[in-house]
């Protein structure tokens, strides 16, 4: 009898499943033009922004929730969601609500003065609002703008107007349209010409309030010859109802710009029966607009009941480079349908895709990706590696690699493997004195190595630790 | 009392009984060889001693230092001082040798963590002794290794883990003469009062490098003949048919 099976009795604890009891300013459930006007008014937005939202909303009303991914989920009642919830006390870095500060401490996020010297500038989005950005002054000296998108709309309307919705247009897809109508906060980064951002820019997203959707909007613009590395992390309380997180992230890379975007997604994934958890429906896209620009996505997805996202690159500038490195772990009843799109438009563009999917429990974990080479995109190159690892017998993994090439000069290579953690591997490692858990964890970490080494160092340590915790519950 | 005692061991996989009453005793400081024709149960014996989940012990016992190990998991057996040199070591892609070795050495360290300096020094010395390139330590464990590299890796582990009883499951099979000599060199370095060794082999060849004090012949799941070094020579000359005749005579 093989000893290696998933055990649903072993439930690992979700460390971030607590709720912070603070007074909030929450608008009633429901979605209509009035609600959008209220959100816009709360943010004191200019008229053009409200009009932009309403236009998106009208588009959205005509759209249908897509069903092509065959995800198993109940119909979402979009009228049964709060579209805005914010801590009541105005929050400012200097006099933050002590409850909030405590929350961030528990989440391991440095927000106080004491930590201001660490090498990460942090923006934190709590439910619908950004509650503080660190390192602002130092960044300002370099001309770097790193603030909440709400603030950017007020303070830098010309930049927002110029770039917002140019990578992910409001009508791009159902959830992008919804986000464009109701987005409440998110981060904005602008790195001016020739500047290399000296710290990691980071946003931490926290869903706290119940029945609230989080619709964050992030816009990153890297001007000519500029470089930045951006990190994103997320958690939410454990609740037995599902919550929607529908974000849009847009990246613009101008000539010779280099943007690295890393995510550790650890939303609450529901319990072992599949009750509750976050629906993580996200549109992330980067536009390599300038020559020789580069956008690199690295994601470690270990949470959320359903993950549905495809961080993509449109490689328009000649010689531009797109990268996608992903580890997606699913357990219990989690579903992940994730991958990337690499659209080769310019000449001599290249892209790399490395995707590692690990499924345990009764979860399903799909890679879905598109490599497209349009006519005239001479000498496009892509190399894709999509590997799946199964733990136990009740989970599934699928790979859907789509390739469309309209140019004969393209060089496209695709490799895919599906394997299980073999009994022989476990026996071998155990016979060397490693426990079953350590043995399995070692096999999984080895499997993910190619992706982990792409993460910024500190993040990589955190991601490995997180994966270890997640594995504890899946190996019995 | 011998350090490793195998008593009337019966084991099966599925419905097939493979070991049908094996008796064997090995003490520290002793080198035993186990030979037998294909399908006699040699590899099964090593897997059962190490606790492979595919095999079920239906009768008998295995005692290490006087304690039954049948209820112990393979990792517990390893930490109790058993080591198995695999015939076909599996690859663990992406896990570097140095990382793996550190974890395994840590597991044996009383404080759960071996100091990195002495560990690295010892590993480097042992690798040098086995003619292994330093850069080898960064490779994925058994990933893309040649047959000889895999076996050296097994011997390296034995040298690092310092077991009290080591079983070598056909470590010599598929090795060219150079690799065989390196393996023998490693084994002979390990030989001594602290290690009991069971060398399972198909060929007499390795036994000319590792001179065992005892030879046992396994046939159809039982040890049918045991003897001293002279038996190796006789077996080499007369073959298993002679053994079969001898059993028939005594039976």
XYZ file of C-alpha atoms in Angstrom:
727
model
C 0.000 0.000 0.000
C 1.623 3.270 -1.005
C 1.980 5.526 1.982
C 1.982 8.652 -0.002
C -1.493 10.050 -0.212
C -3.054 13.362 0.499
C -4.824 13.475 3.786
C -7.749 15.797 4.127
C -7.599 15.493 7.925
C -4.328 17.298 7.940
C -5.379 20.851 7.416
C -2.676 23.379 7.569
C -3.627 26.542 9.247
C -3.940 29.666 7.148
C -1.849 32.040 9.175
C -3.413 35.176 7.756
C -7.044 34.178 8.224
C -7.749 36.675 11.009
C -10.055 39.664 10.793
C -9.265 43.166 12.024
C -12.174 44.795 13.802
C -12.019 48.429 12.833
C -14.649 50.950 11.994
C -15.241 51.115 8.308
C -16.903 53.345 5.849
C -18.747 50.864 3.657
C -21.275 51.651 0.982
C -24.355 49.405 0.643
C -24.213 46.321 -1.537
C -25.098 46.681 -5.161
C -23.754 47.990 -8.415
C -25.220 50.766 -10.539
C -24.180 54.145 -11.901
C -24.961 55.782 -8.613
C -22.580 53.478 -6.745
C -19.872 54.310 -9.240
C -20.558 58.014 -8.770
C -20.259 57.545 -4.991
C -16.920 55.757 -5.329
C -15.668 58.484 -7.627
C -16.918 61.178 -5.268
C -15.314 59.505 -2.221
C -12.054 59.675 -4.077
C -12.691 63.239 -5.063
C -12.023 62.344 -8.662
C -12.102 64.706 -11.610
C -15.011 64.431 -14.006
C -13.001 62.707 -16.732
C -12.294 59.825 -14.382
C -15.964 59.387 -13.517
C -16.855 59.433 -17.181
C -14.177 56.848 -17.875
C -15.662 54.606 -15.192
C -19.218 55.013 -16.422
C -18.217 54.223 -19.970
C -16.559 51.037 -18.744
C -19.632 50.172 -16.682
C -21.898 50.513 -19.708
C -19.566 48.249 -21.648
C -19.566 45.733 -18.824
C -23.355 45.620 -18.683
C -23.366 44.332 -22.249
C -20.723 41.678 -21.547
C -21.044 38.120 -20.313
C -19.010 36.313 -17.672
C -16.737 34.126 -19.792
C -17.124 30.368 -19.443
C -14.352 29.012 -21.661
C -12.151 27.981 -18.749
C -14.827 25.524 -17.508
C -14.222 26.558 -13.937
C -16.514 24.998 -11.408
C -18.136 27.916 -9.616
C -21.572 29.192 -8.725
C -22.871 32.219 -10.561
C -21.612 35.419 -8.958
C -24.311 37.858 -7.900
C -22.684 41.190 -8.662
C -25.434 43.011 -6.760
C -24.548 41.165 -3.561
C -21.136 42.753 -3.145
C -19.936 45.882 -1.372
C -17.912 47.838 -3.872
C -16.295 50.145 -1.366
C -15.086 49.614 2.174
C -12.398 51.636 3.886
C -11.075 52.087 7.412
C -12.923 55.086 8.848
C -10.017 56.791 10.525
C -8.048 58.636 7.961
C -4.839 56.716 7.758
C -1.533 58.301 7.395
C 1.830 56.733 8.032
C 2.431 58.863 11.107
C -0.800 58.266 13.005
C -2.093 54.984 11.783
C -4.894 53.224 13.641
C -3.082 51.010 16.182
C -5.300 48.075 15.169
C -4.130 48.478 11.606
C -0.499 48.728 12.641
C -0.952 45.523 14.631
C -2.502 43.903 11.580
C 0.454 44.772 9.432
C 2.816 43.495 12.071
C 1.004 40.150 12.050
C 1.261 40.101 8.287
C 4.961 40.773 8.559
C 4.786 44.060 6.706
C 7.132 46.796 7.861
C 5.100 49.990 8.106
C 6.603 51.845 11.062
C 9.418 54.344 11.034
C 11.754 51.712 12.447
C 11.536 49.734 9.250
C 11.709 52.625 6.892
C 15.341 51.874 6.216
C 14.695 48.435 4.786
C 15.260 48.065 1.079
C 11.623 47.899 0.105
C 9.242 50.767 -0.501
C 5.791 49.602 0.397
C 2.284 50.626 -0.555
C -0.490 48.874 1.344
C -4.017 48.510 0.084
C -6.509 47.627 2.798
C -9.834 46.603 1.246
C -10.625 49.528 -1.027
C -8.003 52.104 -0.116
C -4.305 52.561 0.029
C -3.318 53.150 3.643
C 0.197 54.278 3.255
C 3.279 54.334 1.180
C 6.759 54.243 2.617
C 10.037 55.657 1.320
C 8.230 58.418 -0.490
C 10.716 61.212 -0.010
C 13.736 59.246 -1.071
C 11.937 58.158 -4.217
C 10.762 61.688 -4.925
C 14.340 62.924 -4.997
C 14.989 60.586 -7.886
C 11.832 61.741 -9.616
C 10.186 58.381 -9.023
C 6.482 58.547 -8.369
C 5.231 55.720 -6.194
C 1.825 56.322 -4.669
C -1.713 55.024 -4.642
C -3.551 55.252 -7.930
C -6.132 57.511 -6.232
C -3.414 59.948 -5.328
C -1.942 59.730 -8.814
C -5.299 60.654 -10.325
C -5.239 63.796 -8.174
C -1.580 64.682 -8.362
C -0.452 63.377 -11.735
C -3.572 63.375 -13.905
C -1.597 63.927 -17.112
C 0.408 60.695 -16.596
C -2.645 58.688 -15.590
C -4.632 59.987 -18.544
C -1.787 59.199 -20.884
C -1.350 55.572 -19.807
C -4.414 54.266 -17.942
C -6.311 51.723 -19.999
C -3.792 51.774 -22.827
C -2.499 48.292 -22.058
C -5.716 46.750 -20.770
C -8.545 48.725 -22.407
C -11.717 49.005 -20.312
C -13.580 46.683 -22.667
C -10.787 44.085 -22.794
C -12.713 41.439 -20.908
C -15.585 41.061 -18.471
C -13.560 41.498 -15.290
C -11.324 44.212 -16.738
C -14.467 46.189 -17.611
C -15.852 45.641 -14.119
C -12.565 46.727 -12.601
C -12.421 49.836 -14.795
C -15.870 50.818 -13.536
C -15.371 50.235 -9.825
C -11.656 50.086 -9.052
C -11.049 51.617 -5.677
C -7.309 51.716 -5.263
C -4.002 50.246 -6.226
C -0.507 51.464 -6.888
C 0.959 53.839 -9.390
C 4.640 53.881 -10.291
C 6.430 56.110 -12.697
C 10.159 55.725 -13.186
C 11.557 58.673 -15.158
C 14.035 58.435 -17.999
C 17.385 56.897 -17.157
C 16.565 56.154 -13.510
C 17.230 52.811 -11.915
C 14.925 52.477 -8.930
C 17.239 51.693 -5.975
C 14.667 49.799 -3.869
C 12.086 47.161 -4.558
C 8.677 48.748 -4.986
C 6.031 46.709 -3.292
C 2.297 46.645 -2.791
C 0.587 44.519 -0.207
C -3.087 43.830 -0.767
C -5.234 42.892 2.180
C -8.937 42.068 2.018
C -10.444 42.535 5.478
C -14.156 43.419 5.331
C -16.758 40.735 4.592
C -18.701 40.528 1.330
C -16.429 43.110 -0.145
C -14.905 42.925 -3.555
C -11.409 44.190 -3.998
C -10.851 45.860 -7.327
C -7.375 47.127 -7.415
C -5.798 48.901 -10.292
C -2.079 49.153 -10.695
C -0.223 51.095 -13.334
C 3.526 50.953 -13.772
C 5.288 53.118 -16.315
C 9.012 52.756 -16.899
C 10.310 55.508 -19.130
C 13.281 55.257 -21.520
C 16.309 53.482 -20.023
C 14.629 53.145 -16.624
C 14.566 50.030 -14.466
C 12.393 48.851 -11.623
C 11.465 45.745 -9.685
C 7.989 45.522 -8.222
C 6.689 43.007 -5.684
C 3.123 42.200 -4.836
C 1.727 40.174 -1.959
C -1.792 39.437 -0.780
C -3.792 37.843 2.052
C -7.387 37.771 3.323
C -9.315 36.537 6.391
C -10.689 32.982 6.367
C -14.423 33.132 5.709
C -16.902 30.578 4.479
C -18.280 32.823 1.762
C -16.435 33.560 -1.434
C -15.022 36.981 -2.102
C -14.108 38.513 -5.384
C -10.758 40.047 -6.169
C -10.721 41.382 -9.722
C -7.592 43.376 -10.354
C -6.068 44.978 -13.389
C -2.333 45.557 -13.632
C -0.864 47.474 -16.534
C 2.825 47.858 -17.248
C 4.298 50.130 -19.876
C 7.976 49.737 -20.770
C 9.422 52.404 -23.029
C 12.705 52.280 -24.899
C 15.272 50.042 -23.221
C 13.228 49.987 -20.013
C 13.301 46.929 -17.780
C 10.434 46.001 -15.464
C 10.372 42.973 -13.220
C 7.045 42.202 -11.580
C 6.868 39.509 -8.891
C 3.811 38.224 -7.068
C 3.342 35.974 -4.085
C -0.373 35.318 -4.015
C -1.594 33.808 -0.776
C -5.279 34.697 -0.674
C -7.445 32.573 1.585
C -8.181 29.439 -0.431
C -11.262 28.111 1.340
C -11.387 25.189 3.749
C -10.640 21.549 2.988
C -14.226 21.052 1.801
C -13.861 23.892 -0.665
C -16.045 26.304 1.292
C -15.127 29.967 1.082
C -12.024 31.517 -0.370
C -11.133 34.286 -2.752
C -11.952 34.325 -6.434
C -8.822 35.779 -7.928
C -9.734 36.973 -11.415
C -6.994 39.217 -12.587
C -5.915 40.816 -15.832
C -2.208 41.562 -15.898
C -0.548 42.758 -19.027
C 2.663 44.472 -19.947
C 3.358 46.428 -23.064
C 6.934 46.511 -24.318
C 6.367 49.686 -26.241
C 9.939 50.778 -26.776
C 12.861 49.167 -28.546
C 14.784 46.634 -26.488
C 12.422 46.950 -23.564
C 11.868 44.037 -21.230
C 9.023 42.911 -18.982
C 9.386 39.923 -16.707
C 6.513 38.377 -14.718
C 7.280 36.016 -11.873
C 4.416 34.610 -9.874
C 4.086 32.209 -6.978
C 0.420 31.351 -6.635
C -0.393 29.344 -3.528
C -3.768 30.723 -2.434
C -7.271 31.643 -3.662
C -10.213 29.279 -4.229
C -10.072 30.039 -7.928
C -7.186 31.692 -9.724
C -7.843 32.871 -13.207
C -5.106 34.989 -14.715
C -2.629 35.229 -17.527
C 0.082 37.850 -16.996
C 1.020 38.705 -20.551
C 3.435 40.683 -22.677
C 2.786 42.533 -25.891
C 6.210 42.727 -27.521
C 5.830 45.663 -29.820
C 9.228 47.315 -29.636
C 11.884 45.770 -31.860
C 14.178 43.528 -29.860
C 11.881 43.551 -26.831
C 11.834 40.662 -24.373
C 8.976 39.082 -22.414
C 9.330 36.553 -19.609
C 6.888 34.562 -17.534
C 7.971 32.386 -14.629
C 5.264 30.743 -12.598
C 4.772 28.334 -9.714
C 1.135 27.525 -9.031
C 0.237 25.244 -6.133
C -3.305 23.990 -5.604
C -4.698 21.819 -2.818
C -8.094 20.650 -1.529
C -10.709 22.010 -3.939
C -8.685 24.881 -5.322
C -8.820 25.588 -9.033
C -6.152 27.411 -10.973
C -6.290 28.296 -14.621
C -3.239 30.373 -15.225
C -0.557 30.975 -17.801
C 0.512 33.757 -20.071
C 0.208 35.316 -23.470
C 3.261 36.403 -25.414
C 2.278 38.494 -28.419
C 5.210 39.068 -30.758
C 4.693 42.184 -32.858
C 8.082 43.846 -33.319
C 11.103 42.402 -35.062
C 13.646 40.228 -33.224
C 11.476 39.864 -30.140
C 11.914 36.976 -27.768
C 9.983 35.404 -24.927
C 10.528 32.715 -22.317
C 7.853 30.832 -20.413
C 8.566 28.523 -17.489
C 5.481 27.247 -15.710
C 5.482 24.788 -12.826
C 2.102 23.556 -11.635
C 1.764 21.443 -8.491
C -1.596 19.914 -7.661
C -2.604 18.083 -4.499
C -5.879 17.052 -2.862
C -8.848 17.311 -5.188
C -7.595 20.420 -6.884
C -7.231 21.178 -10.542
C -4.332 23.108 -11.952
C -4.257 24.178 -15.573
C -1.659 25.941 -17.617
C -3.190 27.896 -20.469
C -0.979 29.986 -22.679
C -0.752 31.636 -26.035
C 2.329 32.411 -28.068
C 1.370 34.539 -31.018
C 3.635 35.835 -33.746
C 1.946 38.371 -36.004
C 2.868 38.831 -39.630
C 6.035 40.876 -39.991
C 7.363 40.028 -36.520
C 10.547 38.725 -38.086
C 12.812 36.386 -36.127
C 10.517 36.012 -33.132
C 11.705 33.471 -30.614
C 9.888 31.691 -27.857
C 10.871 28.903 -25.548
C 8.158 27.428 -23.338
C 8.498 24.840 -20.592
C 5.324 23.730 -18.826
C 5.729 21.084 -16.153
C 3.087 19.627 -13.877
C 3.594 17.664 -10.693
C 0.792 15.656 -9.120
C 0.599 14.786 -5.427
C -1.911 12.014 -4.758
C -4.484 10.593 -7.127
C -7.515 12.854 -6.922
C -6.047 15.988 -8.421
C -5.643 16.976 -12.034
C -3.311 18.978 -14.215
C -3.788 20.076 -17.791
C -1.712 22.029 -20.234
C -3.273 24.086 -23.014
C -0.505 25.697 -25.030
C -1.821 27.641 -28.007
C 0.598 28.690 -30.701
C -0.330 30.999 -33.569
C 2.399 31.994 -35.955
C 1.885 34.170 -38.975
C 5.549 34.604 -39.701
C 7.743 31.866 -41.133
C 10.904 33.174 -39.534
C 9.669 32.428 -36.002
C 11.490 29.916 -33.803
C 9.095 28.475 -31.275
C 9.882 25.620 -28.922
C 7.543 24.026 -26.449
C 8.254 21.357 -23.855
C 5.739 19.934 -21.418
C 5.921 17.193 -18.801
C 3.531 15.770 -16.245
C 4.889 13.703 -13.409
C 3.956 12.504 -9.981
C 6.169 12.578 -6.930
C 7.257 9.009 -7.347
C 7.283 6.391 -4.642
C 10.867 5.696 -5.621
C 11.954 9.297 -5.091
C 10.349 9.353 -1.661
C 11.810 6.012 -0.669
C 15.230 7.099 -1.818
C 15.187 10.308 0.210
C 13.625 8.646 3.248
C 16.261 5.929 3.184
C 18.741 8.785 3.616
C 17.096 9.838 6.855
C 14.685 12.519 5.634
C 11.111 12.448 6.908
C 8.307 11.899 4.409
C 7.415 15.574 4.564
C 10.973 16.791 4.118
C 11.440 14.345 1.282
C 8.326 15.500 -0.575
C 9.121 19.130 0.105
C 12.593 18.604 -1.313
C 11.204 17.055 -4.498
C 8.714 19.914 -4.936
C 11.298 22.617 -4.296
C 13.631 20.995 -6.792
C 10.774 20.971 -9.274
C 10.209 24.715 -8.773
C 13.866 25.720 -8.685
C 13.975 27.292 -12.138
C 11.249 29.732 -11.106
C 12.380 30.447 -7.550
C 15.783 31.534 -8.752
C 14.067 34.270 -10.784
C 12.530 35.877 -7.697
C 14.270 38.709 -5.830
C 16.305 37.026 -3.086
C 14.243 37.913 0.000
C 11.054 37.153 -1.831
C 12.405 33.818 -2.900
C 13.120 32.854 0.715
C 9.578 33.861 1.643
C 8.079 31.983 -1.288
C 9.952 28.790 -0.425
C 8.835 29.035 3.201
C 5.257 29.625 2.115
C 5.314 26.648 -0.203
C 6.689 24.489 2.613
C 3.791 25.515 4.859
C 1.297 24.783 2.086
C 2.837 21.379 1.460
C 2.545 20.399 5.101
C -1.170 20.018 4.692
C -1.032 18.083 1.476
C 1.373 15.305 2.283
C 0.160 12.723 4.746
C 24.500 -11.269 19.531
C 25.108 -9.920 16.059
C 24.443 -6.256 15.288
C 22.094 -7.032 12.397
C 19.974 -10.145 12.763
C 17.624 -11.362 10.082
C 15.460 -14.127 11.442
C 13.306 -16.436 9.335
C 12.311 -13.485 7.142
C 9.342 -13.984 4.842
C 8.239 -11.138 2.589
C 5.949 -10.700 -0.357
C 4.892 -8.108 -2.853
C 1.287 -8.388 -3.885
C 0.503 -12.111 -3.812
C 3.989 -13.241 -4.638
C 6.138 -14.495 -1.820
C 9.744 -13.668 -2.579
C 11.623 -14.203 0.661
C 10.864 -17.569 2.173
C 12.733 -17.690 5.456
C 16.020 -15.804 5.259
C 18.424 -16.117 8.186
C 21.479 -13.907 8.264
C 23.631 -12.278 10.938
C 26.102 -9.486 10.384
C 28.347 -7.890 12.949
C 30.184 -4.627 12.827
C 33.629 -5.125 11.411
C 32.476 -7.958 9.151
C 32.130 -8.011 5.387
C 29.571 -10.401 3.969
C 28.839 -11.100 0.333
C 25.474 -12.292 -0.898
C 25.230 -13.925 -4.289
C 22.531 -15.690 -6.169
C 21.044 -16.169 -9.600
C 18.582 -13.691 -11.138
C 15.246 -13.619 -9.362
C 16.538 -15.296 -6.219
C 15.412 -12.346 -4.066
C 18.684 -10.452 -3.535
C 17.350 -6.986 -4.276
C 14.114 -7.733 -2.450
C 16.119 -8.545 0.663
C 17.864 -5.169 0.567
C 14.560 -3.337 -0.052
C 12.868 -5.153 2.824
C 15.716 -4.396 5.214
C 15.421 -0.694 4.313
C 11.603 -0.767 4.608
C 10.367 -0.273 1.045
C 6.556 0.149 1.156
C 6.026 -2.244 -1.773
C 6.984 -5.242 0.367
C 5.148 -6.789 3.230
C 6.890 -8.850 5.875
C 4.639 -11.792 6.657
C 6.844 -13.678 9.088
C 10.126 -13.356 10.903
C 11.991 -10.294 12.157
C 14.869 -7.945 11.504
C 16.777 -6.718 14.536
C 19.260 -3.878 14.564
C 21.326 -3.664 17.715
C 18.814 -5.995 19.384
C 15.711 -3.970 18.441
C 13.161 -4.934 15.847
C 13.038 -2.399 13.043
C 9.976 -3.794 11.250
C 7.714 -1.051 12.567
C 10.162 1.688 11.690
C 9.862 3.935 8.637
C 12.796 4.005 6.219
C 13.963 7.366 7.582
C 13.988 6.004 11.131
C 15.956 2.959 9.976
C 18.434 5.267 8.264
C 18.899 7.330 11.400
C 19.312 4.129 13.419
C 22.404 3.390 11.331
C 21.281 1.495 8.232
C 22.387 2.474 4.781
C 21.445 1.118 1.384
C 23.548 1.703 -1.722
C 20.890 1.592 -4.420
C 21.286 -0.424 -7.565
C 19.295 2.194 -9.492
C 19.400 5.527 -7.618
C 16.563 7.805 -8.784
C 17.081 11.373 -9.942
C 15.714 14.236 -7.868
C 15.798 17.070 -10.415
C 16.621 20.555 -9.190
C 17.901 19.389 -5.788
C 21.615 20.065 -5.612
C 23.903 17.444 -4.137
C 25.308 19.865 -1.584
C 21.820 20.870 -0.463
C 20.668 17.271 -0.209
C 23.799 16.143 1.613
C 23.519 18.969 4.119
C 19.908 18.061 4.899
C 20.754 14.397 5.317
C 23.801 15.126 7.480
C 21.738 17.602 9.529
C 19.158 14.866 10.150
C 21.907 12.798 11.796
C 23.368 15.640 13.833
C 22.398 15.663 17.525
C 21.454 19.358 17.328
C 19.658 18.945 14.030
C 22.151 21.154 12.238
C 25.686 20.289 11.316
C 28.138 23.216 11.211
C 28.603 24.153 7.558
C 32.398 24.543 7.565
C 33.441 21.059 8.713
C 30.623 19.542 6.643
C 31.840 21.142 3.434
C 35.438 20.256 4.185
C 34.599 16.623 4.787
C 32.463 16.432 1.669
C 35.194 17.972 -0.452
C 37.784 15.542 0.892
C 35.571 12.552 0.268
C 34.730 13.730 -3.231
C 38.383 14.117 -3.995
C 39.050 10.646 -2.678
C 36.402 9.275 -5.048
C 37.793 11.223 -8.025
C 34.713 13.426 -8.176
C 34.963 16.930 -9.560
C 34.242 19.761 -7.095
C 31.641 21.251 -9.434
C 29.709 18.025 -9.042
C 28.283 19.274 -5.730
C 26.147 21.827 -7.576
C 24.502 19.334 -9.873
C 20.988 18.021 -9.403
C 20.963 14.788 -7.426
C 21.516 11.882 -9.869
C 20.171 14.166 -12.597
C 21.681 13.101 -15.910
C 24.407 11.096 -14.131
C 26.245 8.285 -15.861
C 26.121 4.848 -14.228
C 29.538 5.352 -12.678
C 28.657 8.816 -11.361
C 25.539 7.473 -9.682
C 27.475 4.748 -7.896
C 30.158 7.177 -6.754
C 27.375 9.351 -5.410
C 26.075 6.391 -3.410
C 29.519 5.674 -1.978
C 29.985 9.360 -1.174
C 26.766 9.261 0.840
C 27.919 6.165 2.687
C 31.151 7.939 3.588
C 29.280 11.023 4.799
C 26.523 9.257 6.753
C 28.807 6.728 8.488
C 26.285 3.919 8.932
C 26.834 0.932 11.223
C 25.391 -1.469 8.661
C 25.595 -0.802 4.922
C 24.023 -2.886 2.200
C 25.356 -2.558 -1.304
C 22.778 -3.697 -3.785
C 24.651 -4.772 -6.920
C 26.699 -1.613 -6.759
C 29.104 -3.193 -9.230
C 26.602 -3.905 -11.990
C 27.111 -1.905 -15.151
C 30.421 -0.406 -13.998
C 33.567 -0.329 -16.029
C 36.780 -1.421 -14.373
C 37.869 2.126 -13.431
C 34.600 2.967 -11.752
C 34.609 -0.372 -10.008
C 38.047 0.338 -8.587
C 36.900 3.708 -7.280
C 33.869 2.141 -5.647
C 36.066 -0.537 -4.086
C 38.464 2.145 -2.884
C 35.624 3.925 -1.104
C 34.336 0.747 0.431
C 37.758 -0.321 1.630
C 38.294 3.057 3.233
C 35.055 2.630 5.145
C 35.926 -0.875 6.291
C 36.712 -1.160 9.923
C 35.389 -2.084 13.332
C 32.442 0.367 13.103
C 30.878 -0.918 9.917
C 29.186 -4.159 8.991
C 28.875 -4.593 5.272
C 26.627 -6.724 3.094
C 27.748 -6.743 -0.523
C 25.063 -8.083 -2.821
C 26.409 -8.971 -6.206
C 25.909 -10.942 -9.341
C 29.530 -11.204 -10.234
C 32.580 -12.435 -8.407
C 34.568 -9.596 -9.914
C 33.926 -7.054 -7.168
C 34.795 -9.611 -4.519
C 38.388 -9.631 -5.723
C 38.573 -5.955 -4.738
C 36.513 -6.238 -1.573
C 37.576 -9.420 0.142
C 34.571 -10.614 2.121
C 34.995 -12.864 5.122
C 31.702 -14.619 4.436
C 29.746 -15.594 1.357
C 26.078 -16.526 1.350
C 24.175 -17.944 -1.570
C 20.534 -17.016 -1.956
C 18.236 -19.203 -4.045
C 14.478 -19.050 -4.309
C 14.140 -16.784 -1.310
C 16.384 -18.694 1.073
C 20.050 -18.718 1.950
C 21.033 -22.183 0.840
C 24.751 -22.131 1.459
C 27.226 -20.077 3.474
C 30.964 -20.246 3.641
C 34.265 -18.431 3.850
C 36.341 -16.789 1.093
C 37.074 -20.214 -0.420
C 33.418 -20.531 -1.427
C 33.809 -17.571 -3.793
C 36.439 -19.485 -5.714
C 34.426 -22.703 -5.815
C 31.336 -20.870 -6.989
C 33.295 -19.129 -9.689
C 34.569 -22.446 -10.995
C 31.472 -24.587 -10.612
C 28.515 -22.200 -10.897
C 25.026 -22.296 -9.406
C 24.243 -25.710 -10.859
C 26.855 -27.123 -8.530
C 25.098 -25.345 -5.621
C 21.784 -26.878 -6.734
C 23.366 -30.332 -6.819
C 24.814 -29.867 -3.355
C 21.421 -28.860 -1.950
C 19.808 -31.862 -3.616
C 22.426 -34.146 -2.050
C 21.941 -32.782 1.444
C 18.138 -32.754 1.052
